[in-house]
Amino acid sequence: MKMQEDFAKRDLRHIWHPCSQMKDYEELPPMIIDHGKGVYLYDVNGKEYMDIVSSWWCNLLGHCNPKINESIKRQLDKLEHVIFANFSHEPAIRLCEELKEELPEGLEKFHFSDNGSGAVECALKMAFQYQYQTGNPQKKKFMCFTDAYHGETIGALSVGCMDLYAKIYQPMLMDTIRVQAPDCYRCPFGLNRDCCNAECFVYAEEAFERYGNEVCAMIVEPLLQGSAGMRIYPPVYLKKLRELCNQYHTLLIADEIATGFGRTGKMFAFSHAQVSPDIMCISKGLTGGYLPMAITVTTDRVYQAFYADYNEGKAFLHSHTYSGNPLGCSAALAVLDIFRTEPVLERAAKRAAYLGKRLLEEFGESVNIGEIRHIGLIHAMELTPDRRTKAQYPAEFRAGYQVYQKALEKGLILRPLGNVIYFNPPLVINEDEIDRAVRVCKECLAFLHRF
Ligand code: PMP
């Protein structure tokens, strides 16, 4: 026990952890992780934790994946980093060639940055400048969904709509137009996401009718609003949105930071809708969750609006020091190689079906589970005092947080989103691991009956 306690004490002396009320650490100190393997993490005392949330949804193919490790090590002995303005290197060039083959059609110009929020900032600036340089300077505003999450920087927070993260900063943020997002668990039309025609799209139509001419781009988390509580909506919504954006010459930005690289069952969520966005942001699974890298990908049409003699002042002068980092590229190349040589998506689809079946067996009749929903391997459960009324636990009860604490004791990292708990494991999880996760989860939810 001592190692863990000593490290935790030293940690708390200096480290301000992300997305945390640091006072909570008095009760629940940080777990000091020593190493990882597959879906497991091990702390300095040797305690095992199953990483059912993929370390913030980024670990894609297991911790310490031998192929990714090998690729990074090989690159490390050749070139660790180089300025990316006017310079380039083979890993970046190959990565773009290979990614283009996986992306929805038309996405072929790649702008590198180093985290998801940065990729979103880049997309917003790109869209704004595109409209300015193609004769639409009046199109200055951004449209986004209610309950959207796109990151923590000022632009990304502006197009996000989660009070929890943004409210205090409101005076610093851009004015954006919010469209009522699909909420299939509490559908205002009383419909079912599996067979509806996205009737709630009417909210987008109304917003476009009023503001469409001032909007340079609409940004969405395709099919899955992750931070909002793993809310899932149907592909037909994206199809309709594509058409509406075309009609208003509004660019469509897909934030695939959480959904990319097989998480939704296909390589990208937009592939379910068989349409392409104009700009796509990718990160997290891009490097298998190994290294901070992100890309804002766009079409040749957008790219050409910036392509001119230097003195015309049309260049996109956005830059980050670590753009195109060769180590990140080498990790990403290994990820794509694994997708090409192993049946990753097929295997994940089987595991998704198994996880869904197990959750239904264990929780299908539970009065405290309002809905079990899934897309790809991602499964989420709404905690409720009463499934018939879909009532919410009071925020002070911190139902999700209590489950999180109990699960940690039992070696499962089941980090909640408010009153939603979810499984978003690495795509390589196996059936035994799923069984174990579901069993621990069930033990941890037992206390809810007594609420
Ligand atoms: N967009 C989405 C959909 C995300 O899920 C996240 C991170 N969870 C981000 C943007 C921000 O990415 P980062 O944390 O790398 O800045």
Coordinates of C-alpha atoms and ligand atoms in Angstrom, one line a residue:
M1 CA 0.0 0.0 0.0
K2 CA 2.9 2.3 0.9
M3 CA 4.1 2.9 -2.7
Q4 CA 0.7 4.0 -3.8
E5 CA 0.2 6.3 -0.8
D6 CA 3.7 7.9 -1.1
F7 CA 3.3 8.7 -4.7
A8 CA -0.3 10.0 -4.2
K9 CA 0.9 12.3 -1.5
R10 CA 3.7 13.6 -3.8
D11 CA 1.4 13.9 -6.7
L12 CA -1.1 16.0 -4.8
R13 CA 1.6 18.4 -3.6
H14 CA 2.1 19.6 -7.2
I15 CA -0.3 18.2 -9.7
W16 CA -3.5 19.9 -10.7
H17 CA -5.4 17.1 -12.5
P18 CA -7.7 17.7 -15.5
C19 CA -11.4 17.8 -15.2
S20 CA -11.3 17.3 -11.4
Q21 CA -12.5 19.0 -8.2
M22 CA -9.1 18.5 -6.5
K23 CA -10.9 18.4 -3.1
D24 CA -12.4 15.0 -4.2
Y25 CA -8.9 13.7 -4.2
E26 CA -8.9 13.9 -0.3
E27 CA -11.4 11.0 -0.4
L28 CA -10.2 9.4 -3.6
P29 CA -6.5 9.9 -4.3
P30 CA -5.0 9.4 -7.8
M31 CA -4.3 5.8 -8.8
I32 CA -0.6 5.7 -9.6
I33 CA -0.3 3.5 -12.7
D34 CA 3.0 1.7 -13.4
H35 CA 2.3 -0.2 -16.6
G36 CA -0.4 -1.4 -18.9
K37 CA -1.2 -4.4 -21.1
G38 CA -4.2 -5.0 -23.3
V39 CA -7.3 -3.7 -21.6
Y40 CA -5.6 -3.7 -18.2
L41 CA -3.6 -1.1 -16.2
Y42 CA -1.5 -1.9 -13.2
D43 CA -0.8 0.4 -10.3
V44 CA 2.5 0.6 -8.4
N45 CA 1.3 -1.9 -5.9
G46 CA 0.4 -4.4 -8.7
K47 CA -3.4 -3.9 -8.4
E48 CA -5.1 -4.5 -11.8
Y49 CA -7.7 -2.2 -13.3
M50 CA -9.7 -2.9 -16.4
D51 CA -9.7 0.2 -18.6
I52 CA -13.3 0.0 -19.8
V53 CA -13.3 3.6 -20.8
S54 CA -10.1 3.3 -23.0
S55 CA -8.3 6.0 -21.0
W56 CA -10.6 8.9 -22.1
W57 CA -11.8 7.0 -25.2
C58 CA -8.4 7.1 -26.9
N59 CA -6.8 3.7 -26.3
L60 CA -7.9 1.7 -29.3
L61 CA -6.0 -1.5 -29.6
G62 CA -4.8 -2.2 -26.1
H63 CA -2.1 -0.7 -23.9
C64 CA 1.4 -1.5 -24.9
N65 CA 0.3 -3.0 -28.2
P66 CA 3.5 -4.7 -29.5
K67 CA 3.1 -3.5 -33.1
I68 CA 2.5 0.1 -32.2
N69 CA 5.4 0.0 -29.7
E70 CA 7.7 -1.4 -32.3
S71 CA 6.7 1.2 -34.9
I72 CA 7.4 4.1 -32.5
K73 CA 10.7 2.6 -31.4
R74 CA 11.8 2.3 -35.0
Q75 CA 10.9 5.9 -35.7
L76 CA 12.5 7.2 -32.5
D77 CA 15.9 6.1 -33.6
K78 CA 15.5 8.0 -37.0
L79 CA 13.8 11.3 -36.3
E80 CA 11.9 12.4 -33.2
H81 CA 10.6 15.8 -34.6
V82 CA 11.1 18.4 -37.2
I83 CA 9.6 21.8 -38.1
F84 CA 6.6 21.0 -40.4
A85 CA 6.6 24.3 -42.3
N86 CA 8.5 23.7 -45.5
F87 CA 9.8 20.4 -44.2
S88 CA 8.2 17.0 -44.2
H89 CA 8.9 13.3 -43.7
E90 CA 7.9 10.0 -45.0
P91 CA 5.7 8.9 -42.0
A92 CA 3.5 12.0 -42.5
I93 CA 3.3 11.6 -46.2
R94 CA 2.4 7.9 -46.0
L95 CA -0.1 8.5 -43.2
C96 CA -2.1 11.0 -45.3
E97 CA -2.0 8.7 -48.4
E98 CA -3.3 5.8 -46.3
L99 CA -5.8 7.8 -44.3
K100 CA -7.4 9.1 -47.5
E101 CA -8.3 5.6 -48.4
E102 CA -10.2 5.1 -45.1
L103 CA -12.0 8.5 -44.9
P104 CA -15.3 9.4 -46.4
E105 CA -15.0 10.4 -50.0
G106 CA -13.5 13.8 -50.9
L107 CA -11.5 14.4 -47.7
E108 CA -7.9 14.7 -49.0
K109 CA -6.1 17.7 -47.5
F110 CA -4.6 17.2 -44.0
H111 CA -3.7 19.9 -41.5
F112 CA -1.9 18.5 -38.4
S113 CA -2.2 19.7 -34.8
D114 CA -1.7 18.0 -31.4
N115 CA -5.0 17.5 -29.6
G116 CA -8.7 17.4 -30.3
S117 CA -9.5 20.9 -29.2
G118 CA -6.7 22.2 -31.4
A119 CA -8.1 20.3 -34.4
V120 CA -11.6 21.9 -33.7
E121 CA -10.0 25.4 -33.5
C122 CA -8.3 24.8 -36.8
A123 CA -11.6 23.7 -38.4
L124 CA -13.5 26.8 -37.2
K125 CA -10.8 29.2 -38.4
M126 CA -10.6 27.3 -41.7
A127 CA -14.4 27.5 -42.3
F128 CA -14.5 31.1 -41.4
Q129 CA -11.7 32.1 -43.7
Y130 CA -13.1 29.9 -46.5
Q131 CA -16.4 31.8 -46.5
Y132 CA -14.5 35.1 -46.4
Q133 CA -12.4 34.2 -49.3
T134 CA -15.2 32.8 -51.5
G135 CA -17.4 35.8 -51.5
N136 CA -19.5 35.1 -48.3
P137 CA -18.0 37.5 -45.7
Q138 CA -21.4 37.8 -44.1
K139 CA -21.2 34.1 -43.1
K140 CA -19.5 34.6 -39.7
K141 CA -21.4 32.5 -37.2
F142 CA -21.2 28.9 -36.2
M143 CA -24.1 26.6 -35.6
C144 CA -23.9 23.7 -33.1
F145 CA -26.0 21.3 -31.2
T146 CA -27.3 21.8 -27.7
D147 CA -25.3 19.6 -25.3
A148 CA -22.4 19.5 -27.8
Y149 CA -18.9 18.9 -26.6
H150 CA -15.9 19.9 -28.8
G151 CA -13.1 20.5 -26.4
E152 CA -11.9 23.1 -23.9
T153 CA -10.2 25.9 -25.8
I154 CA -12.2 29.1 -26.3
G155 CA -13.4 28.4 -29.8
A156 CA -14.2 24.8 -29.0
L157 CA -16.0 25.8 -25.8
S158 CA -18.0 28.3 -27.8
V159 CA -19.4 25.6 -30.1
G160 CA -19.9 23.3 -27.1
C161 CA -23.0 23.7 -25.1
M162 CA -22.4 22.1 -21.8
D163 CA -22.9 24.5 -19.0
L164 CA -20.7 22.3 -16.7
Y165 CA -17.7 23.2 -18.7
A166 CA -18.6 26.5 -20.4
K167 CA -20.9 28.6 -18.2
I168 CA -18.3 30.5 -16.2
Y169 CA -16.5 31.5 -19.4
Q170 CA -19.6 32.7 -21.2
P171 CA -18.4 36.3 -21.4
M172 CA -15.2 35.1 -23.2
L173 CA -17.0 33.0 -25.8
M174 CA -18.3 33.6 -29.3
D175 CA -22.0 34.0 -29.9
T176 CA -23.2 30.8 -31.6
I177 CA -26.5 29.4 -32.9
R178 CA -27.7 26.3 -31.1
V179 CA -29.9 23.7 -32.7
Q180 CA -31.9 21.4 -30.4
A181 CA -29.9 18.2 -30.6
P182 CA -31.6 14.8 -31.1
D183 CA -32.4 13.3 -27.8
C184 CA -33.7 9.8 -28.5
Y185 CA -34.0 8.6 -24.9
R186 CA -36.5 11.4 -24.3
C187 CA -37.7 11.9 -27.9
P188 CA -40.0 14.9 -28.1
F189 CA -41.9 13.1 -30.9
G190 CA -42.2 9.8 -28.9
L191 CA -40.4 7.9 -31.6
N192 CA -37.7 5.3 -31.7
R193 CA -34.2 6.0 -33.1
D194 CA -34.1 2.6 -34.9
C195 CA -37.0 3.4 -37.2
C196 CA -37.7 7.1 -37.1
N197 CA -37.0 9.5 -39.9
A198 CA -35.2 12.0 -37.7
E199 CA -38.4 14.0 -37.2
C200 CA -36.4 16.2 -34.8
F201 CA -34.5 17.5 -37.8
V202 CA -37.3 20.1 -38.0
Y203 CA -35.3 22.1 -35.3
A204 CA -32.3 22.3 -37.7
E205 CA -34.6 23.4 -40.5
E206 CA -36.0 26.1 -38.4
A207 CA -32.6 27.4 -37.3
F208 CA -31.3 27.4 -40.9
E209 CA -34.4 29.2 -42.1
R210 CA -33.7 32.0 -39.6
Y211 CA -29.9 32.1 -39.6
G212 CA -28.6 30.0 -42.4
N213 CA -27.4 33.0 -44.4
E214 CA -25.1 34.1 -41.6
V215 CA -23.7 30.7 -40.7
C216 CA -20.3 29.7 -42.1
A217 CA -20.3 26.2 -40.7
M218 CA -22.2 23.8 -38.5
I219 CA -20.2 21.5 -36.3
V220 CA -21.6 18.1 -35.0
E221 CA -20.4 15.1 -33.2
P222 CA -21.7 12.5 -35.7
L223 CA -24.2 9.9 -34.3
L224 CA -22.8 10.0 -30.8
Q225 CA -22.8 13.0 -28.4
G226 CA -20.3 11.5 -26.1
S227 CA -19.8 14.0 -23.2
A228 CA -23.6 14.7 -23.2
G229 CA -24.0 11.1 -21.9
M230 CA -23.3 8.9 -24.9
R231 CA -26.5 10.1 -26.7
I232 CA -27.0 8.2 -29.9
Y233 CA -29.0 9.4 -32.9
P234 CA -29.6 7.8 -36.3
P235 CA -27.6 8.3 -39.6
V236 CA -30.6 9.7 -41.4
Y237 CA -30.1 12.9 -39.4
L238 CA -26.6 13.4 -41.0
K239 CA -28.0 12.7 -44.5
K240 CA -30.5 15.5 -44.0
L241 CA -28.0 17.8 -42.5
R242 CA -25.7 17.3 -45.5
E243 CA -28.4 18.4 -47.8
L244 CA -29.4 21.4 -45.8
C245 CA -25.8 22.6 -45.4
N246 CA -25.4 22.4 -49.2
Q247 CA -28.6 24.4 -49.7
Y248 CA -27.2 27.2 -47.5
H249 CA -23.6 27.0 -48.6
T250 CA -22.7 26.2 -45.0
L251 CA -19.8 24.0 -44.4
L252 CA -20.4 20.8 -42.4
I253 CA -17.7 20.0 -39.8
A254 CA -17.6 16.5 -38.4
D255 CA -16.0 16.2 -35.0
E256 CA -14.9 12.5 -35.2
I257 CA -12.4 12.9 -32.4
A258 CA -14.4 10.4 -30.2
T259 CA -16.2 8.4 -32.9
G260 CA -13.3 7.8 -35.4
F261 CA -11.3 4.7 -35.9
G262 CA -14.0 2.0 -35.5
R263 CA -15.6 3.1 -32.3
T264 CA -19.1 3.2 -33.9
G265 CA -18.6 -0.1 -35.8
K266 CA -17.4 1.6 -39.0
M267 CA -14.1 3.4 -39.5
F268 CA -15.9 6.8 -39.1
A269 CA -19.4 7.6 -37.9
F270 CA -20.1 9.6 -41.1
S271 CA -19.6 6.4 -43.1
H272 CA -22.9 5.1 -41.6
A273 CA -24.7 8.0 -43.3
Q274 CA -22.8 7.5 -46.6
V275 CA -22.2 11.2 -47.0
S276 CA -19.1 13.3 -46.4
P277 CA -18.6 16.4 -44.3
D278 CA -16.5 19.3 -45.7
I279 CA -14.1 19.2 -42.7
M280 CA -13.4 16.4 -40.3
C281 CA -11.5 16.5 -37.0
I282 CA -9.7 13.3 -35.9
S283 CA -7.5 12.5 -32.9
K284 CA -7.6 10.0 -30.0
G285 CA -7.7 6.6 -31.8
L286 CA -5.6 8.1 -34.6
T287 CA -2.5 7.1 -32.8
G288 CA -4.1 4.2 -31.0
G289 CA -4.3 6.6 -28.0
Y290 CA -0.5 6.7 -27.7
L291 CA 0.6 10.2 -28.6
P292 CA -1.0 13.6 -28.8
M293 CA -1.8 14.1 -32.4
A294 CA -4.9 15.4 -34.3
I295 CA -5.7 16.2 -37.9
T296 CA -8.2 18.6 -39.5
V297 CA -9.0 17.0 -42.9
T298 CA -10.8 18.8 -45.7
T299 CA -11.7 18.7 -49.3
D300 CA -9.8 20.1 -52.3
R301 CA -12.6 22.6 -52.8
V302 CA -11.9 24.2 -49.3
Y303 CA -8.1 23.9 -49.9
Q304 CA -8.3 25.8 -53.2
A305 CA -9.9 28.8 -51.6
F306 CA -6.6 29.4 -49.8
Y307 CA -4.3 28.6 -52.7
A308 CA -3.0 31.8 -54.3
D309 CA 0.0 34.0 -54.7
Y310 CA 1.4 34.8 -51.3
N311 CA 0.8 38.5 -51.6
E312 CA -3.0 37.9 -52.0
G313 CA -2.9 37.1 -48.3
K314 CA -5.1 34.0 -48.5
A315 CA -2.8 31.5 -46.8
F316 CA -4.0 29.6 -43.8
L317 CA -1.4 30.8 -41.3
H318 CA -2.4 28.5 -38.5
S319 CA 0.4 26.5 -36.9
H320 CA 1.4 24.4 -34.0
T321 CA 5.0 23.5 -33.0
Y322 CA 4.3 19.8 -32.9
S323 CA 2.4 19.6 -36.2
G324 CA 3.0 16.3 -38.0
N325 CA 5.2 14.9 -35.2
P326 CA 7.0 11.8 -36.7
L327 CA 6.5 9.7 -33.6
G328 CA 2.7 10.3 -33.7
C329 CA 2.7 9.5 -37.4
S330 CA 4.5 6.3 -36.8
A331 CA 2.0 5.2 -34.2
A332 CA -0.9 6.1 -36.6
L333 CA 0.7 4.1 -39.4
A334 CA 0.9 1.1 -37.1
V335 CA -2.8 1.5 -36.2
L336 CA -3.8 1.6 -39.9
D337 CA -1.6 -1.4 -40.6
I338 CA -3.3 -3.4 -37.8
F339 CA -6.7 -2.5 -39.3
R340 CA -5.5 -3.7 -42.7
T341 CA -4.0 -7.0 -41.5
E342 CA -6.3 -8.0 -38.6
P343 CA -10.1 -8.3 -38.6
V344 CA -10.4 -5.5 -36.0
L345 CA -13.8 -4.3 -37.0
E346 CA -15.3 -7.7 -37.5
R347 CA -14.0 -8.9 -34.1
A348 CA -15.2 -5.7 -32.4
A349 CA -18.7 -6.2 -33.9
K350 CA -18.9 -9.7 -32.4
R351 CA -17.8 -8.4 -29.0
A352 CA -20.3 -5.6 -29.3
A353 CA -23.1 -8.1 -29.8
Y354 CA -21.8 -10.1 -26.8
L355 CA -21.6 -7.1 -24.6
G356 CA -25.1 -6.0 -25.6
K357 CA -26.5 -9.4 -24.8
R358 CA -24.8 -9.6 -21.4
L359 CA -26.0 -6.1 -20.4
L360 CA -29.5 -7.0 -21.4
E361 CA -29.4 -10.2 -19.4
E362 CA -28.1 -8.5 -16.3
F363 CA -29.9 -5.1 -16.5
G364 CA -32.7 -5.5 -19.0
E365 CA -35.3 -5.8 -16.2
S366 CA -33.7 -3.4 -13.7
V367 CA -35.9 -0.6 -12.5
N368 CA -32.8 1.6 -12.1
I369 CA -31.7 1.4 -15.7
G370 CA -33.7 3.7 -18.0
E371 CA -32.1 2.7 -21.3
I372 CA -29.3 0.5 -22.5
R373 CA -28.1 1.9 -25.8
H374 CA -25.2 1.2 -28.0
I375 CA -23.3 2.1 -31.2
G376 CA -20.4 -0.1 -32.1
L377 CA -18.7 -1.3 -28.9
I378 CA -19.8 1.7 -27.0
H379 CA -22.7 0.9 -24.6
A380 CA -24.3 3.3 -22.2
M381 CA -26.8 2.9 -19.4
E382 CA -29.0 5.7 -18.0
L383 CA -29.2 5.4 -14.2
T384 CA -32.6 6.4 -12.9
P385 CA -34.6 5.9 -9.6
D386 CA -37.5 4.7 -11.8
R387 CA -37.3 3.5 -15.4
R388 CA -41.0 4.1 -16.1
T389 CA -40.8 7.9 -15.4
K390 CA -37.2 8.3 -16.5
A391 CA -36.7 10.4 -13.3
Q392 CA -33.2 11.7 -12.6
Y393 CA -31.3 11.2 -9.5
P394 CA -30.6 14.5 -7.8
A395 CA -27.2 15.9 -8.8
E396 CA -26.1 15.9 -5.1
F397 CA -26.6 12.2 -4.9
R398 CA -23.8 11.8 -7.5
A399 CA -25.0 8.4 -8.5
G400 CA -22.5 7.9 -11.3
Y401 CA -19.6 9.0 -9.1
Q402 CA -20.6 6.5 -6.4
V403 CA -20.6 3.7 -9.0
Y404 CA -17.2 4.9 -10.2
Q405 CA -15.7 4.7 -6.7
K406 CA -17.2 1.3 -6.0
A407 CA -16.0 0.0 -9.4
L408 CA -12.5 1.3 -8.8
E409 CA -12.2 -0.6 -5.6
K410 CA -13.1 -3.7 -7.6
G411 CA -10.6 -3.0 -10.3
L412 CA -12.8 -1.5 -13.0
I413 CA -12.5 2.0 -14.4
L414 CA -16.2 2.8 -14.9
R415 CA -16.0 6.6 -15.2
P416 CA -19.5 8.1 -15.4
L417 CA -20.9 11.0 -17.4
G418 CA -23.3 12.4 -14.8
N419 CA -25.9 9.7 -14.3
V420 CA -24.8 7.7 -17.4
I421 CA -22.4 4.9 -17.0
Y422 CA -20.8 3.5 -20.1
F423 CA -18.5 0.9 -21.6
N424 CA -16.1 2.2 -24.3
P425 CA -13.4 -0.4 -24.2
P426 CA -10.4 -0.9 -26.5
L427 CA -11.6 -2.7 -29.6
V428 CA -9.5 -5.8 -28.6
I429 CA -11.5 -6.6 -25.4
N430 CA -12.4 -10.3 -25.3
E431 CA -15.5 -12.2 -23.9
D432 CA -14.0 -13.1 -20.6
E433 CA -13.0 -9.5 -20.0
I434 CA -16.6 -8.4 -20.9
D435 CA -18.0 -10.9 -18.5
R436 CA -15.8 -9.6 -15.7
A437 CA -16.7 -6.0 -16.4
V438 CA -20.4 -6.7 -16.5
R439 CA -20.3 -8.7 -13.3
V440 CA -18.4 -6.0 -11.4
C441 CA -20.7 -3.4 -12.8
K442 CA -23.7 -5.3 -11.5
E443 CA -22.2 -5.5 -8.0
C444 CA -21.6 -1.8 -8.1
L445 CA -25.1 -0.9 -9.1
A446 CA -26.7 -2.9 -6.3
F447 CA -26.8 0.1 -3.9
L448 CA -29.1 2.0 -6.3
H449 CA -32.1 -0.2 -5.3
R450 CA -32.0 1.4 -1.9
F451 CA -32.3 4.9 -3.1
Ligands
PMP1 N1 -14.4 16.6 -29.4 C1 -14.9 15.5 -28.9 C2 -16.1 14.9 -29.5 C3 -14.2 14.9 -27.8 O1 -14.8 13.8 -27.3 C4 -13.1 15.5 -27.3 C5 -12.3 14.9 -26.1 N2 -13.0 14.1 -25.3 C6 -12.6 16.6 -27.9 C7 -13.3 17.2 -28.9 C8 -11.4 17.3 -27.3 O2 -10.2 16.6 -27.5 P1 -8.9 16.9 -26.6 O3 -9.3 16.5 -25.2 O4 -7.8 16.1 -27.2 O5 -8.6 18.4 -26.7

